[in-house]
Every structure is written in structure tokens, then in C-alpha cells.
Amino acid sequence: MMALPGGRHLDSITLPGQRLHLMQVDSVQRWMEDLKLMTECECMCVLQAKPISLEEDAQGDLILAGGTGPGEPLQLLLKRGWVISTELRRIGQKLAQDRWARVHSMSVRLTCHARSMVSEYSAVSRNSSKEMGQIEKLLMEKCSELSAVTERCLQVENEHVLKSMKACVSETLSMLGQHFGQLLELALTREVQALVRKIDASDNIYTTESTTGNLFSLTQEGAPLCRIIAKVDGVLCLADILTDDSHSEATRAEAAAVVAQVTSPHLPVTQHLSSFMESMEEIVTALVKLCQEASSGEVFLLASAALANITFFDTMACEMLLQLNAIRVLLEACSDKQRVDTPYTRDQIVTILANMSVLEQCASDIIQENGVQLIMGMLSEKPRSGTPAEVAACERVQQKAAVTLARLSRDPDVAREAVRLSCMSRLIELCRSPSERNSSDAVLVACLAALRRLAGVCPEGLQDSDFQQLVQPRLVDSFLLCSNMEESFV
């Protein structure tokens, strides 16, 4: 998407409805918006006094059609950043193919895009910093250098000389990309800081709600924006929203959505969340309360997803959840179809239980709240629609339920309760029948581990054939046996 590390990531939260305005933009709508950035290249070619290219890939040239409105520097940066990043990537591709005419024409166009981004951002933003001014100068110098050296390459016929010049072009392109990434990150950081300050300073609930929505939209742009939000202590700003009951449930749910995205274990941004520890107890408490009082499945999903990610972030959060009786809140919610009625939500719940189950005192709470029976039910999670996303969510629920059961079965009371509820029979079925686990290897490994843990406490619950094939061999041998089973063998 842009020349910052990372890229657009897959959403870790799938929302089933459209009841909150924070829902992600539909993919078709996003595509239609992106179409505005793509036009034919004739206008730019004429402005640059260059002949219109007859090459077949010229039709895909990217020109920013129109501009963003005043006061929209973030959208300007994101759109210009997308175009320039795409141009940089395509120039690299043409350079590898030694298509020098295309490399030069695209380098000229890249210079125009870079100059436009700098001038347009300067027009809509506040006074830029000295550091930004220096990087802008370096960026434009490299753009000019790239255009000049690629033009010289058009005049060279000696292949040996051209090969040496190609290395020079590649190095210039690399440096240009670095300067562009630095400039874009500085500008985005500045604008995100402005959003955070706007939330902090606002006494208007509507302003707070809309600005929080803007932050959530930024998290959908991928890891770079999540890292920036974390770096400028945006999570701490959101903590104030979560802990303030004067804000609407929708606003607090939107704040929870941002927390969930920024703390995602799939994003390498946790090094910027050290200050988050200062407010973690308040955030966790507010999220548990939001789960308990959620009026819809979407709100519960967002709050539980944020809690799930936080339990990955630090084990101290699991201890806080125990103190807050979060197990009771989560397990009670499972019987409320208004709050928990999709595998996506159960995925968040079982994630929290799996991470909490590393604590010894978690087992007694699970038994007290009949949690083993709920985990047993999660081992039978089935998709309703059969969509790839839902099937994957069901696999995660089954896998994490087995992991949770294996960890909790360190406690003999939990293991005996699991055996009483026929968990071993279900685990054996998942191991032996690929269709029951959608042929998932991850589910198979987790079920084998859980079965072996239960068998160590209650071996009498196994038939001899199950013990000899699923428990006695090495785990890898049992895995290979089960992963190669045909349905007719079961």
C-alpha cells in the first residue's frame, strides 16, 4: 500500500452486521474509490512533452484524478502514498526487465506525483517541521536524479555500461523509496497526533465519536498506521473513552475496536505499547464491563476481541481478568444468543480462556462456572454458511478449545470432569475423522495433545486401539497416522 514496513493486513475481527458505523468499507466501495486514482496517462505525457506510449501496459498508469478536499491531509497522504508506492514498485519491475523507455517515463511521472504530494500537503497542513523540510528536499533531489540518470540510459547502447548504470538506478530508486517512506511516516505521525489531541481536548461527544471513527478507519490501512497510533499514545487516549460512561456504547465499542487492532498479536508494534501498561488495568476493567453490558453481538465481539489481544500482550492481563471474574462474564454471555451467536465471537472467548488457562487458579473458576461443558461444545463448532472465513473461524475455535482443555487438565478435577462429559470420545472423533476437523492439521495436533493429557489422568476411558494408536506412539507418529486416514477407515 505504501513504502512503510508492512502492508494491508487481513482483518482479525469479522463483523456480521452493519449496526455500528465503524464497520469496514465494503470491498466494492473501496474498489470504486480507488478507481478515482486511475486514469489514462495521456494528460501527464502531454504535460511532460513526451510522446504517448504505445506499450500495452501504458493503460495501467496511475494518475491521481482530482484532489482531496481542504482539511483532509490524512486522506491526501494515504491516496498519494498509495499511488507513489505503486509507481515505485512498477518502476522496479520495469527496471528488472531492462525496459528503459518505460523506466524513464514512469520516473518522470513519479517526480510529478512526489512534487504534488509535497505541495498539496503543505497547502492543507500546518507549518511543517525542519526535519520534514529536509526530507522533502532529499526526496525531490533523488526524484530529479532518477529522472536524469534514466534519461541518460536511453542514450547508451553499450550493454556493459548499461549494466553498471542499472546498478546506479537501482540504488537511486532504493534511496528514493527510503526518503519517501520517512517523509510519509513523519507526516502521518503528525496527523495522527492531531487526531489524538482532538479527542483529548474535545468536550463534544459527537466530535469524539467521529474522531474515534477516523482512528478506527486508519487501523484498517495496515500495520504502519497501527504502529503510528501506538507510538503517539493513541491507546491511552482511547482508555479515557472506554472508562467514561458518559460516552455512548457505540463510541466505547469503536474505541475497543481501535484497541483490538493496535494490540493485534499479528502486528509487530508491541514495542511501542510500553505506556499502555500504565492504563492496562483501567482498560481491561472497562472492556470486561462492556462485554457484560453489551446490547448487541457486534459490541460484545469488539470488546472481547480487544481483551483477547491484550491477553497475548501481557500475562498480567490474565491475572486481572481472574480478579474481575471475567470467566463468569464470558461464560454467561455464551448462553445469550443476542451477544454470542457466531464462531467469530466464540473464537475471541476461547482465545481468552486459552490464555488464562496457563494460570493454575483458573481451573477452579472454570469448574465452578461449568466451563468444561462449554469447552466441550466448542469442540463441536460447525460453520453455518460454509464460507472460507467462517470455516477458518470454526477451526480456530476447535483448536483453541482443545488447547484450553489440555492446559486445564493439569488439574485432576478438570480432567475427571472432562472425561465424565465424554470429551475423550469427541477428541478421538476429531483425531480419526478428517471431516470433523475440516482436515485441519492444527486441530489434529491440539486434539492429540489434549487426549494424551486426559489419558494420563484417566487411562481407563480409552479403548486399547485408541491408546495404541493415539497415545502410546510419539506424537508425530500419531499425527501422521491420523492425517493420512481415509473416512472409510473410521
GROMACS .gro file of C-alpha atoms in nm:
model
  490
    1MET     CA    1   0.000   0.000   0.000
    2MET     CA    2   0.277   0.243   0.086
    3ALA     CA    3   0.652   0.248   0.130
    4LEU     CA    4   0.633   0.190   0.502
    5PRO     CA    5   0.710  -0.150   0.653
    6GLY     CA    6   0.418  -0.389   0.645
    7GLY     CA    7   0.104  -0.375   0.440
    8ARG     CA    8  -0.269  -0.406   0.449
    9HIS     CA    9  -0.345  -0.684   0.687
   10LEU     CA   10  -0.631  -0.928   0.699
   11ASP     CA   11  -0.892  -0.828   0.946
   12SER     CA   12  -0.866  -1.015   1.274
   13ILE     CA   13  -1.228  -0.927   1.352
   14THR     CA   14  -1.517  -1.012   1.122
   15LEU     CA   15  -1.834  -0.818   1.196
   16PRO     CA   16  -2.158  -0.986   1.089
   17GLY     CA   17  -2.385  -0.680   1.073
   18GLN     CA   18  -2.397  -0.314   0.988
   19ARG     CA   19  -2.533  -0.181   1.317
   20LEU     CA   20  -2.230   0.029   1.403
   21HIS     CA   21  -2.097   0.294   1.168
   22LEU     CA   22  -1.743   0.174   1.232
   23MET     CA   23  -1.795  -0.124   1.004
   24GLN     CA   24  -1.530  -0.166   0.740
   25VAL     CA   25  -1.595  -0.015   0.399
   26ASP     CA   26  -1.733  -0.270   0.157
   27SER     CA   27  -1.467  -0.406  -0.078
   28VAL     CA   28  -1.662  -0.297  -0.387
   29GLN     CA   29  -1.699   0.055  -0.249
   30ARG     CA   30  -1.325   0.063  -0.172
   31TRP     CA   31  -1.252  -0.051  -0.527
   32MET     CA   32  -1.473   0.225  -0.668
   33GLU     CA   33  -1.288   0.481  -0.459
   34ASP     CA   34  -0.955   0.352  -0.584
   35LEU     CA   35  -1.079   0.385  -0.942
   36LYS     CA   36  -1.076   0.762  -0.893
   37LEU     CA   37  -0.698   0.740  -0.872
   38MET     CA   38  -0.659   0.564  -1.206
   39THR     CA   39  -0.687   0.745  -1.539
   40GLU     CA   40  -0.519   0.724  -1.875
   41CYS     CA   41  -0.168   0.862  -1.896
   42GLU     CA   42  -0.218   1.096  -2.194
   43CYS     CA   43  -0.256   1.415  -1.992
   44MET     CA   44   0.063   1.365  -1.795
   45CYS     CA   45   0.254   1.263  -2.104
   46VAL     CA   46   0.146   1.578  -2.288
   47LEU     CA   47   0.233   1.798  -1.992
   48GLN     CA   48   0.579   1.646  -1.985
   49ALA     CA   49   0.615   1.693  -2.363
   50LYS     CA   50   0.664   1.320  -2.407
   51PRO     CA   51   0.510   1.104  -2.678
   52ILE     CA   52   0.213   0.896  -2.574
   53SER     CA   53   0.332   0.543  -2.506
   54LEU     CA   54   0.211   0.268  -2.736
   55GLU     CA   55   0.316  -0.006  -2.498
   56GLU     CA   56   0.046  -0.244  -2.387
   57ASP     CA   57   0.093  -0.172  -2.016
   58ALA     CA   58   0.069   0.205  -2.055
   59GLN     CA   59  -0.305   0.187  -1.996
   60GLY     CA   60  -0.242   0.097  -1.634
   61ASP     CA   61  -0.054   0.415  -1.547
   62LEU     CA   62  -0.170   0.574  -1.225
   63ILE     CA   63  -0.265   0.940  -1.210
   64LEU     CA   64  -0.438   1.099  -0.914
   65ALA     CA   65  -0.770   1.216  -1.058
   66GLY     CA   66  -0.875   1.531  -0.880
   67GLY     CA   67  -0.762   1.628  -0.535
   68THR     CA   68  -0.883   1.579  -0.183
   69GLY     CA   69  -1.092   1.847  -0.025
   70PRO     CA   70  -0.945   2.110   0.204
   71GLY     CA   71  -0.880   1.998   0.558
   72GLU     CA   72  -0.826   1.635   0.460
   73PRO     CA   73  -0.449   1.591   0.489
   74LEU     CA   74  -0.474   1.231   0.610
   75GLN     CA   75  -0.675   1.121   0.307
   76LEU     CA   76  -0.440   1.313   0.082
   77LEU     CA   77  -0.137   1.139   0.231
   78LEU     CA   78  -0.294   0.794   0.209
   79LYS     CA   79  -0.405   0.835  -0.152
   80ARG     CA   80  -0.084   0.997  -0.273
   81GLY     CA   81   0.113   0.742  -0.073
   82TRP     CA   82  -0.070   0.457  -0.243
   83VAL     CA   83  -0.006   0.598  -0.591
   84ILE     CA   84   0.363   0.669  -0.528
   85SER     CA   85   0.421   0.328  -0.366
   86THR     CA   86   0.261   0.160  -0.666
   87GLU     CA   87   0.477   0.361  -0.905
   88LEU     CA   88   0.793   0.271  -0.714
   89ARG     CA   89   0.704  -0.098  -0.730
   90ARG     CA   90   0.630  -0.083  -1.102
   91ILE     CA   91   0.950   0.105  -1.180
   92GLY     CA   92   1.141  -0.171  -1.005
   93GLN     CA   93   0.962  -0.430  -1.218
   94LYS     CA   94   1.039  -0.249  -1.545
   95LEU     CA   95   1.399  -0.198  -1.437
   96ALA     CA   96   1.439  -0.572  -1.384
   97GLN     CA   97   1.311  -0.622  -1.740
   98ASP     CA   98   1.552  -0.360  -1.883
   99ARG     CA   99   1.263  -0.163  -2.030
  100TRP     CA  100   1.441   0.169  -2.016
  101ALA     CA  101   1.184   0.378  -2.202
  102ARG     CA  102   0.916   0.278  -1.953
  103VAL     CA  103   1.153   0.324  -1.659
  104HIS     CA  104   1.226   0.680  -1.768
  105SER     CA  105   0.865   0.782  -1.841
  106MET     CA  106   0.750   0.636  -1.509
  107SER     CA  107   1.036   0.812  -1.328
  108VAL     CA  108   0.920   1.145  -1.471
  109ARG     CA  109   0.567   1.074  -1.361
  110LEU     CA  110   0.687   0.968  -1.015
  111THR     CA  111   0.858   1.305  -0.979
  112CYS     CA  112   0.528   1.477  -1.058
  113HIS     CA  113   0.344   1.271  -0.800
  114ALA     CA  114   0.606   1.340  -0.533
  115ARG     CA  115   0.606   1.713  -0.607
  116SER     CA  116   0.225   1.718  -0.595
  117MET     CA  117   0.217   1.536  -0.262
  118VAL     CA  118   0.463   1.778  -0.106
  119SER     CA  119   0.289   2.090  -0.236
  120GLU     CA  120  -0.065   1.969  -0.163
  121TYR     CA  121   0.021   1.860   0.189
  122SER     CA  122   0.195   2.190   0.257
  123ALA     CA  123  -0.119   2.370   0.145
  124VAL     CA  124  -0.357   2.185   0.379
  125SER     CA  125  -0.135   2.123   0.681
  126ARG     CA  126   0.017   2.342   0.947
  127ASN     CA  127   0.374   2.465   0.932
  128SER     CA  128   0.596   2.168   0.861
  129SER     CA  129   0.888   2.081   1.082
  130LYS     CA  130   1.252   2.135   0.993
  131GLU     CA  131   1.304   1.758   0.971
  132MET     CA  132   1.019   1.721   0.723
  133GLY     CA  133   1.159   2.006   0.515
  134GLN     CA  134   1.497   1.835   0.497
  135ILE     CA  135   1.346   1.501   0.392
  136GLU     CA  136   1.126   1.672   0.133
  137LYS     CA  137   1.439   1.828  -0.017
  138LEU     CA  138   1.621   1.492  -0.021
  139LEU     CA  139   1.319   1.323  -0.181
  140MET     CA  140   1.292   1.575  -0.462
  141GLU     CA  141   1.666   1.564  -0.524
  142LYS     CA  142   1.650   1.185  -0.563
  143CYS     CA  143   1.349   1.217  -0.794
  144SER     CA  144   1.541   1.457  -1.016
  145GLU     CA  145   1.846   1.232  -1.004
  146LEU     CA  146   1.636   0.929  -1.103
  147SER     CA  147   1.482   1.113  -1.399
  148ALA     CA  148   1.820   1.237  -1.516
  149VAL     CA  149   2.004   0.904  -1.492
  150THR     CA  150   1.723   0.710  -1.662
  151GLU     CA  151   1.722   0.962  -1.946
  152ARG     CA  152   2.097   0.910  -1.993
  153CYS     CA  153   2.038   0.534  -2.001
  154LEU     CA  154   1.818   0.580  -2.307
  155GLN     CA  155   2.121   0.711  -2.499
  156VAL     CA  156   2.354   0.426  -2.401
  157GLU     CA  157   2.393   0.127  -2.633
  158ASN     CA  158   2.692  -0.045  -2.473
  159GLU     CA  159   2.548  -0.330  -2.262
  160HIS     CA  160   2.842  -0.329  -2.020
  161VAL     CA  161   2.800   0.042  -1.949
  162LEU     CA  162   2.423  -0.001  -1.926
  163LYS     CA  163   2.466  -0.279  -1.670
  164SER     CA  164   2.675  -0.054  -1.446
  165MET     CA  165   2.423   0.228  -1.485
  166LYS     CA  166   2.143  -0.013  -1.392
  167ALA     CA  167   2.304  -0.065  -1.052
  168CYS     CA  168   2.316   0.312  -1.009
  169VAL     CA  169   1.948   0.343  -1.099
  170SER     CA  170   1.858   0.066  -0.856
  171GLU     CA  171   2.047   0.235  -0.574
  172THR     CA  172   1.885   0.572  -0.651
  173LEU     CA  173   1.541   0.409  -0.657
  174SER     CA  174   1.609   0.243  -0.323
  175MET     CA  175   1.718   0.569  -0.161
  176LEU     CA  176   1.418   0.748  -0.309
  177GLY     CA  177   1.190   0.487  -0.154
  178GLN     CA  178   1.355   0.531   0.184
  179HIS     CA  179   1.316   0.910   0.177
  180PHE     CA  180   0.954   0.874   0.067
  181GLY     CA  181   0.882   0.628   0.349
  182GLN     CA  182   1.043   0.858   0.606
  183LEU     CA  183   0.850   1.161   0.482
  184LEU     CA  184   0.521   0.975   0.473
  185GLU     CA  185   0.567   0.834   0.823
  186LEU     CA  186   0.655   1.178   0.963
  187ALA     CA  187   0.351   1.334   0.801
  188LEU     CA  188   0.115   1.055   0.907
  189THR     CA  189   0.250   1.064   1.262
  190ARG     CA  190   0.184   1.435   1.274
  191GLU     CA  191  -0.174   1.395   1.155
  192VAL     CA  192  -0.248   1.104   1.389
  193GLN     CA  193  -0.112   1.310   1.678
  194ALA     CA  194  -0.353   1.586   1.576
  195LEU     CA  195  -0.644   1.338   1.588
  196VAL     CA  196  -0.540   1.216   1.932
  197ARG     CA  197  -0.511   1.573   2.062
  198LYS     CA  198  -0.853   1.649   1.916
  199ILE     CA  199  -1.004   1.360   2.114
  200ASP     CA  200  -0.825   1.466   2.431
  201ALA     CA  201  -0.937   1.828   2.402
  202SER     CA  202  -1.294   1.767   2.293
  203ASP     CA  203  -1.591   1.802   2.523
  204ASN     CA  204  -1.835   1.729   2.242
  205ILE     CA  205  -1.947   1.366   2.228
  206TYR     CA  206  -2.019   1.387   1.855
  207THR     CA  207  -1.669   1.515   1.781
  208THR     CA  208  -1.521   1.242   1.997
  209GLU     CA  209  -1.730   0.978   1.823
  210SER     CA  210  -1.641   1.088   1.471
  211THR     CA  211  -1.271   1.129   1.552
  212THR     CA  212  -1.258   0.785   1.713
  213GLY     CA  213  -1.416   0.652   1.396
  214ASN     CA  214  -1.137   0.815   1.197
  215LEU     CA  215  -0.879   0.638   1.411
  216PHE     CA  216  -1.051   0.304   1.353
  217SER     CA  217  -1.051   0.367   0.977
  218LEU     CA  218  -0.677   0.429   0.993
  219THR     CA  219  -0.618   0.092   1.163
  220GLN     CA  220  -0.770  -0.072   0.856
  221GLU     CA  221  -0.483   0.067   0.645
  222GLY     CA  222  -0.246  -0.189   0.794
  223ALA     CA  223   0.043  -0.232   1.033
  224PRO     CA  224   0.218   0.103   0.964
  225LEU     CA  225  -0.081   0.308   1.080
  226CYS     CA  226  -0.141   0.082   1.381
  227ARG     CA  227   0.223   0.131   1.478
  228ILE     CA  228   0.190   0.508   1.448
  229ILE     CA  229  -0.127   0.515   1.661
  230ALA     CA  230   0.051   0.314   1.928
  231LYS     CA  231   0.363   0.530   1.904
  232VAL     CA  232   0.173   0.854   1.972
  233ASP     CA  233  -0.006   0.701   2.275
  234GLY     CA  234  -0.336   0.683   2.095
  235VAL     CA  235  -0.434   0.382   2.307
  236LEU     CA  236  -0.408   0.590   2.625
  237CYS     CA  237  -0.642   0.845   2.471
  238LEU     CA  238  -0.887   0.566   2.394
  239ALA     CA  239  -0.861   0.443   2.753
  240ASP     CA  240  -1.026   0.767   2.865
  241ILE     CA  241  -1.317   0.699   2.629
  242LEU     CA  242  -1.356   0.338   2.745
  243THR     CA  243  -1.363   0.433   3.111
  244ASP     CA  244  -1.604   0.726   3.068
  245ASP     CA  245  -1.965   0.608   3.095
  246SER     CA  246  -2.090   0.939   2.959
  247HIS     CA  247  -1.988   0.821   2.613
  248SER     CA  248  -2.237   0.613   2.418
  249GLU     CA  249  -2.196   0.238   2.388
  250ALA     CA  250  -2.123   0.280   2.016
  251THR     CA  251  -1.836   0.522   2.087
  252ARG     CA  252  -1.687   0.293   2.352
  253ALA     CA  253  -1.723  -0.003   2.116
  254GLU     CA  254  -1.540   0.194   1.848
  255ALA     CA  255  -1.262   0.270   2.095
  256ALA     CA  256  -1.247  -0.102   2.175
  257ALA     CA  257  -1.216  -0.174   1.802
  258VAL     CA  258  -0.911   0.053   1.775
  259VAL     CA  259  -0.755  -0.111   2.083
  260ALA     CA  260  -0.818  -0.454   1.928
  261GLN     CA  261  -0.648  -0.357   1.602
  262VAL     CA  262  -0.349  -0.183   1.759
  263THR     CA  263  -0.282  -0.467   2.007
  264SER     CA  264  -0.326  -0.743   1.748
  265PRO     CA  265  -0.064  -1.017   1.803
  266HIS     CA  266  -0.023  -1.034   1.425
  267LEU     CA  267   0.124  -0.683   1.412
  268PRO     CA  268   0.487  -0.612   1.510
  269VAL     CA  269   0.404  -0.294   1.701
  270THR     CA  270   0.405  -0.405   2.063
  271GLN     CA  271   0.738  -0.235   2.130
  272HIS     CA  272   0.552   0.096   2.105
  273LEU     CA  273   0.291  -0.006   2.364
  274SER     CA  274   0.504   0.022   2.678
  275SER     CA  275   0.300   0.320   2.801
  276PHE     CA  276  -0.013   0.108   2.755
  277MET     CA  277   0.088  -0.083   3.067
  278GLU     CA  278   0.017   0.224   3.276
  279SER     CA  279  -0.353   0.215   3.192
  280MET     CA  280  -0.395  -0.157   3.126
  281GLU     CA  281  -0.595  -0.224   3.442
  282GLU     CA  282  -0.842   0.054   3.364
  283ILE     CA  283  -0.873  -0.062   3.002
  284VAL     CA  284  -0.923  -0.428   3.094
  285THR     CA  285  -1.183  -0.335   3.358
  286ALA     CA  286  -1.371  -0.118   3.109
  287LEU     CA  287  -1.364  -0.388   2.841
  288VAL     CA  288  -1.499  -0.654   3.081
  289LYS     CA  289  -1.778  -0.414   3.176
  290LEU     CA  290  -1.852  -0.350   2.809
  291CYS     CA  291  -1.875  -0.726   2.749
  292GLN     CA  292  -2.111  -0.763   3.043
  293GLU     CA  293  -2.340  -0.478   2.938
  294ALA     CA  294  -2.319  -0.518   2.559
  295SER     CA  295  -2.655  -0.472   2.391
  296SER     CA  296  -2.556  -0.646   2.068
  297GLY     CA  297  -2.328  -0.911   1.928
  298GLU     CA  298  -2.115  -0.653   1.747
  299VAL     CA  299  -2.035  -0.463   2.067
  300PHE     CA  300  -1.952  -0.784   2.253
  301LEU     CA  301  -1.731  -0.901   1.965
  302LEU     CA  302  -1.526  -0.581   1.963
  303ALA     CA  303  -1.480  -0.572   2.340
  304SER     CA  304  -1.391  -0.943   2.364
  305ALA     CA  305  -1.150  -0.915   2.069
  306ALA     CA  306  -0.965  -0.633   2.244
  307LEU     CA  307  -0.946  -0.843   2.562
  308ALA     CA  308  -0.822  -1.144   2.366
  309ASN     CA  309  -0.540  -0.944   2.207
  310ILE     CA  310  -0.443  -0.790   2.540
  311THR     CA  311  -0.405  -1.138   2.695
  312PHE     CA  312  -0.142  -1.207   2.430
  313PHE     CA  313   0.027  -0.878   2.504
  314ASP     CA  314   0.095  -0.942   2.874
  315THR     CA  315   0.015  -1.228   3.115
  316MET     CA  316  -0.060  -0.973   3.386
  317ALA     CA  317  -0.382  -0.907   3.198
  318CYS     CA  318  -0.488  -1.267   3.262
  319GLU     CA  319  -0.443  -1.218   3.636
  320MET     CA  320  -0.651  -0.901   3.616
  321LEU     CA  321  -0.924  -1.089   3.432
  322LEU     CA  322  -0.933  -1.352   3.707
  323GLN     CA  323  -0.973  -1.082   3.971
  324LEU     CA  324  -1.255  -0.923   3.769
  325ASN     CA  325  -1.446  -1.254   3.743
  326ALA     CA  326  -1.413  -1.233   3.367
  327ILE     CA  327  -1.460  -1.610   3.330
  328ARG     CA  328  -1.810  -1.584   3.473
  329VAL     CA  329  -1.890  -1.286   3.247
  330LEU     CA  330  -1.767  -1.465   2.934
  331LEU     CA  331  -1.930  -1.799   3.009
  332GLU     CA  332  -2.263  -1.637   3.096
  333ALA     CA  333  -2.251  -1.448   2.767
  334CYS     CA  334  -2.218  -1.777   2.579
  335SER     CA  335  -2.577  -1.863   2.676
  336ASP     CA  336  -2.702  -1.525   2.549
  337LYS     CA  337  -2.769  -1.556   2.176
  338GLN     CA  338  -2.804  -1.180   2.144
  339ARG     CA  339  -2.439  -1.135   2.238
  340VAL     CA  340  -2.274  -1.462   2.131
  341ASP     CA  341  -2.413  -1.631   1.823
  342THR     CA  342  -2.123  -1.663   1.577
  343PRO     CA  343  -1.798  -1.861   1.563
  344TYR     CA  344  -1.611  -1.530   1.537
  345THR     CA  345  -1.725  -1.428   1.883
  346ARG     CA  346  -1.665  -1.775   2.028
  347ASP     CA  347  -1.315  -1.754   1.879
  348GLN     CA  348  -1.245  -1.446   2.094
  349ILE     CA  349  -1.390  -1.609   2.406
  350VAL     CA  350  -1.194  -1.932   2.374
  351THR     CA  351  -0.878  -1.731   2.299
  352ILE     CA  352  -0.917  -1.553   2.632
  353LEU     CA  353  -0.985  -1.884   2.812
  354ALA     CA  354  -0.684  -2.049   2.646
  355ASN     CA  355  -0.452  -1.770   2.754
  356MET     CA  356  -0.597  -1.758   3.106
  357SER     CA  357  -0.569  -2.136   3.144
  358VAL     CA  358  -0.192  -2.107   3.195
  359LEU     CA  359  -0.276  -1.979   3.546
  360GLU     CA  360  -0.331  -2.255   3.799
  361GLN     CA  361  -0.614  -2.076   3.978
  362CYS     CA  362  -0.810  -2.057   3.652
  363ALA     CA  363  -0.915  -2.424   3.676
  364SER     CA  364  -1.135  -2.381   3.984
  365ASP     CA  365  -1.320  -2.089   3.826
  366ILE     CA  366  -1.380  -2.292   3.509
  367ILE     CA  367  -1.529  -2.582   3.706
  368GLN     CA  368  -1.740  -2.353   3.920
  369GLU     CA  369  -1.895  -2.189   3.613
  370ASN     CA  370  -1.946  -2.520   3.425
  371GLY     CA  371  -1.684  -2.409   3.177
  372VAL     CA  372  -1.570  -2.760   3.083
  373GLN     CA  373  -1.910  -2.829   2.931
  374LEU     CA  374  -1.886  -2.510   2.726
  375ILE     CA  375  -1.539  -2.605   2.604
  376MET     CA  376  -1.678  -2.947   2.512
  377GLY     CA  377  -1.940  -2.772   2.300
  378MET     CA  378  -1.673  -2.566   2.125
  379LEU     CA  379  -1.504  -2.888   2.013
  380SER     CA  380  -1.816  -2.942   1.801
  381GLU     CA  381  -1.819  -2.595   1.642
  382LYS     CA  382  -1.961  -2.615   1.289
  383PRO     CA  383  -1.995  -2.345   1.021
  384ARG     CA  384  -2.342  -2.239   0.915
  385SER     CA  385  -2.271  -2.079   0.581
  386GLY     CA  386  -1.964  -2.270   0.470
  387THR     CA  387  -1.778  -1.952   0.373
  388PRO     CA  388  -1.397  -1.978   0.399
  389ALA     CA  389  -1.387  -1.716   0.676
  390GLU     CA  390  -1.645  -1.895   0.886
  391VAL     CA  391  -1.485  -2.237   0.828
  392ALA     CA  392  -1.149  -2.094   0.939
  393ALA     CA  393  -1.310  -1.941   1.248
  394CYS     CA  394  -1.461  -2.278   1.340
  395GLU     CA  395  -1.121  -2.444   1.304
  396ARG     CA  396  -0.968  -2.186   1.538
  397VAL     CA  397  -1.245  -2.243   1.792
  398GLN     CA  398  -1.187  -2.621   1.786
  399GLN     CA  399  -0.810  -2.585   1.809
  400LYS     CA  400  -0.816  -2.335   2.095
  401ALA     CA  401  -1.081  -2.536   2.281
  402ALA     CA  402  -0.852  -2.840   2.268
  403VAL     CA  403  -0.554  -2.629   2.380
  404THR     CA  404  -0.757  -2.489   2.669
  405LEU     CA  405  -0.868  -2.837   2.772
  406ALA     CA  406  -0.511  -2.969   2.762
  407ARG     CA  407  -0.385  -2.686   2.981
  408LEU     CA  408  -0.670  -2.707   3.230
  409SER     CA  409  -0.638  -3.085   3.259
  410ARG     CA  410  -0.325  -3.037   3.466
  411ASP     CA  411  -0.583  -3.014   3.742
  412PRO     CA  412  -0.719  -3.368   3.812
  413ASP     CA  413  -1.064  -3.229   3.890
  414VAL     CA  414  -1.089  -3.070   3.546
  415ALA     CA  415  -0.961  -3.387   3.378
  416ARG     CA  416  -1.218  -3.605   3.557
  417GLU     CA  417  -1.497  -3.362   3.468
  418ALA     CA  418  -1.385  -3.368   3.104
  419VAL     CA  419  -1.389  -3.748   3.100
  420ARG     CA  420  -1.735  -3.750   3.261
  421LEU     CA  421  -1.862  -3.523   2.982
  422SER     CA  422  -1.721  -3.760   2.715
  423CYS     CA  423  -1.456  -3.516   2.599
  424MET     CA  424  -1.223  -3.805   2.523
  425SER     CA  425  -1.473  -3.955   2.279
  426ARG     CA  426  -1.506  -3.624   2.099
  427LEU     CA  427  -1.127  -3.577   2.084
  428ILE     CA  428  -1.087  -3.926   1.938
  429GLU     CA  429  -1.353  -3.849   1.679
  430LEU     CA  430  -1.173  -3.527   1.581
  431CYS     CA  431  -0.843  -3.714   1.550
  432ARG     CA  432  -0.978  -4.002   1.345
  433SER     CA  433  -1.228  -3.821   1.125
  434PRO     CA  434  -1.074  -3.551   0.900
  435SER     CA  435  -1.417  -3.416   0.806
  436GLU     CA  436  -1.494  -3.337   1.172
  437ARG     CA  437  -1.196  -3.101   1.183
  438ASN     CA  438  -1.215  -2.987   0.820
  439SER     CA  439  -0.886  -3.174   0.764
  440SER     CA  440  -0.709  -2.918   0.980
  441ASP     CA  441  -0.363  -3.023   1.099
  442ALA     CA  442  -0.365  -2.757   1.372
  443VAL     CA  443  -0.685  -2.901   1.520
  444LEU     CA  444  -0.541  -3.253   1.498
  445VAL     CA  445  -0.224  -3.164   1.688
  446ALA     CA  446  -0.421  -2.982   1.960
  447CYS     CA  447  -0.666  -3.272   1.998
  448LEU     CA  448  -0.386  -3.530   2.022
  449ALA     CA  449  -0.216  -3.323   2.293
  450ALA     CA  450  -0.541  -3.285   2.489
  451LEU     CA  451  -0.622  -3.655   2.456
  452ARG     CA  452  -0.280  -3.754   2.586
  453ARG     CA  453  -0.317  -3.519   2.882
  454LEU     CA  454  -0.657  -3.669   2.973
  455ALA     CA  455  -0.531  -4.023   2.921
  456GLY     CA  456  -0.255  -3.958   3.171
  457VAL     CA  457  -0.519  -3.890   3.438
  458CYS     CA  458  -0.794  -4.133   3.332
  459PRO     CA  459  -0.645  -4.405   3.107
  460GLU     CA  460  -0.946  -4.630   3.166
  461GLY     CA  461  -1.154  -4.407   2.939
  462LEU     CA  462  -0.967  -4.531   2.628
  463GLN     CA  463  -1.005  -4.844   2.423
  464ASP     CA  464  -0.687  -5.041   2.355
  465SER     CA  465  -0.680  -4.945   1.985
  466ASP     CA  466  -0.713  -4.577   2.070
  467PHE     CA  467  -0.438  -4.598   2.328
  468GLN     CA  468  -0.203  -4.787   2.093
  469GLN     CA  469  -0.257  -4.551   1.800
  470LEU     CA  470  -0.325  -4.209   1.955
  471VAL     CA  471  -0.148  -4.208   2.292
  472GLN     CA  472   0.134  -4.459   2.313
  473PRO     CA  473   0.334  -4.365   1.997
  474ARG     CA  474   0.531  -4.048   1.953
  475LEU     CA  475   0.309  -3.751   1.882
  476VAL     CA  476   0.447  -3.715   1.530
  477ASP     CA  477   0.367  -4.082   1.454
  478SER     CA  478   0.009  -4.046   1.575
  479PHE     CA  479  -0.020  -3.726   1.374
  480LEU     CA  480   0.097  -3.896   1.055
  481LEU     CA  481  -0.140  -4.186   1.112
  482CYS     CA  482  -0.443  -3.963   1.163
  483SER     CA  483  -0.359  -3.711   0.892
  484ASN     CA  484  -0.345  -3.991   0.633
  485MET     CA  485  -0.668  -4.160   0.740
  486GLU     CA  486  -0.950  -4.212   0.492
  487GLU     CA  487  -1.307  -4.161   0.607
  488SER     CA  488  -1.389  -4.525   0.540
  489PHE     CA  489  -1.123  -4.629   0.789
  490VAL     CA  490  -1.301  -4.471   1.082
   0.00000   0.00000   0.00000
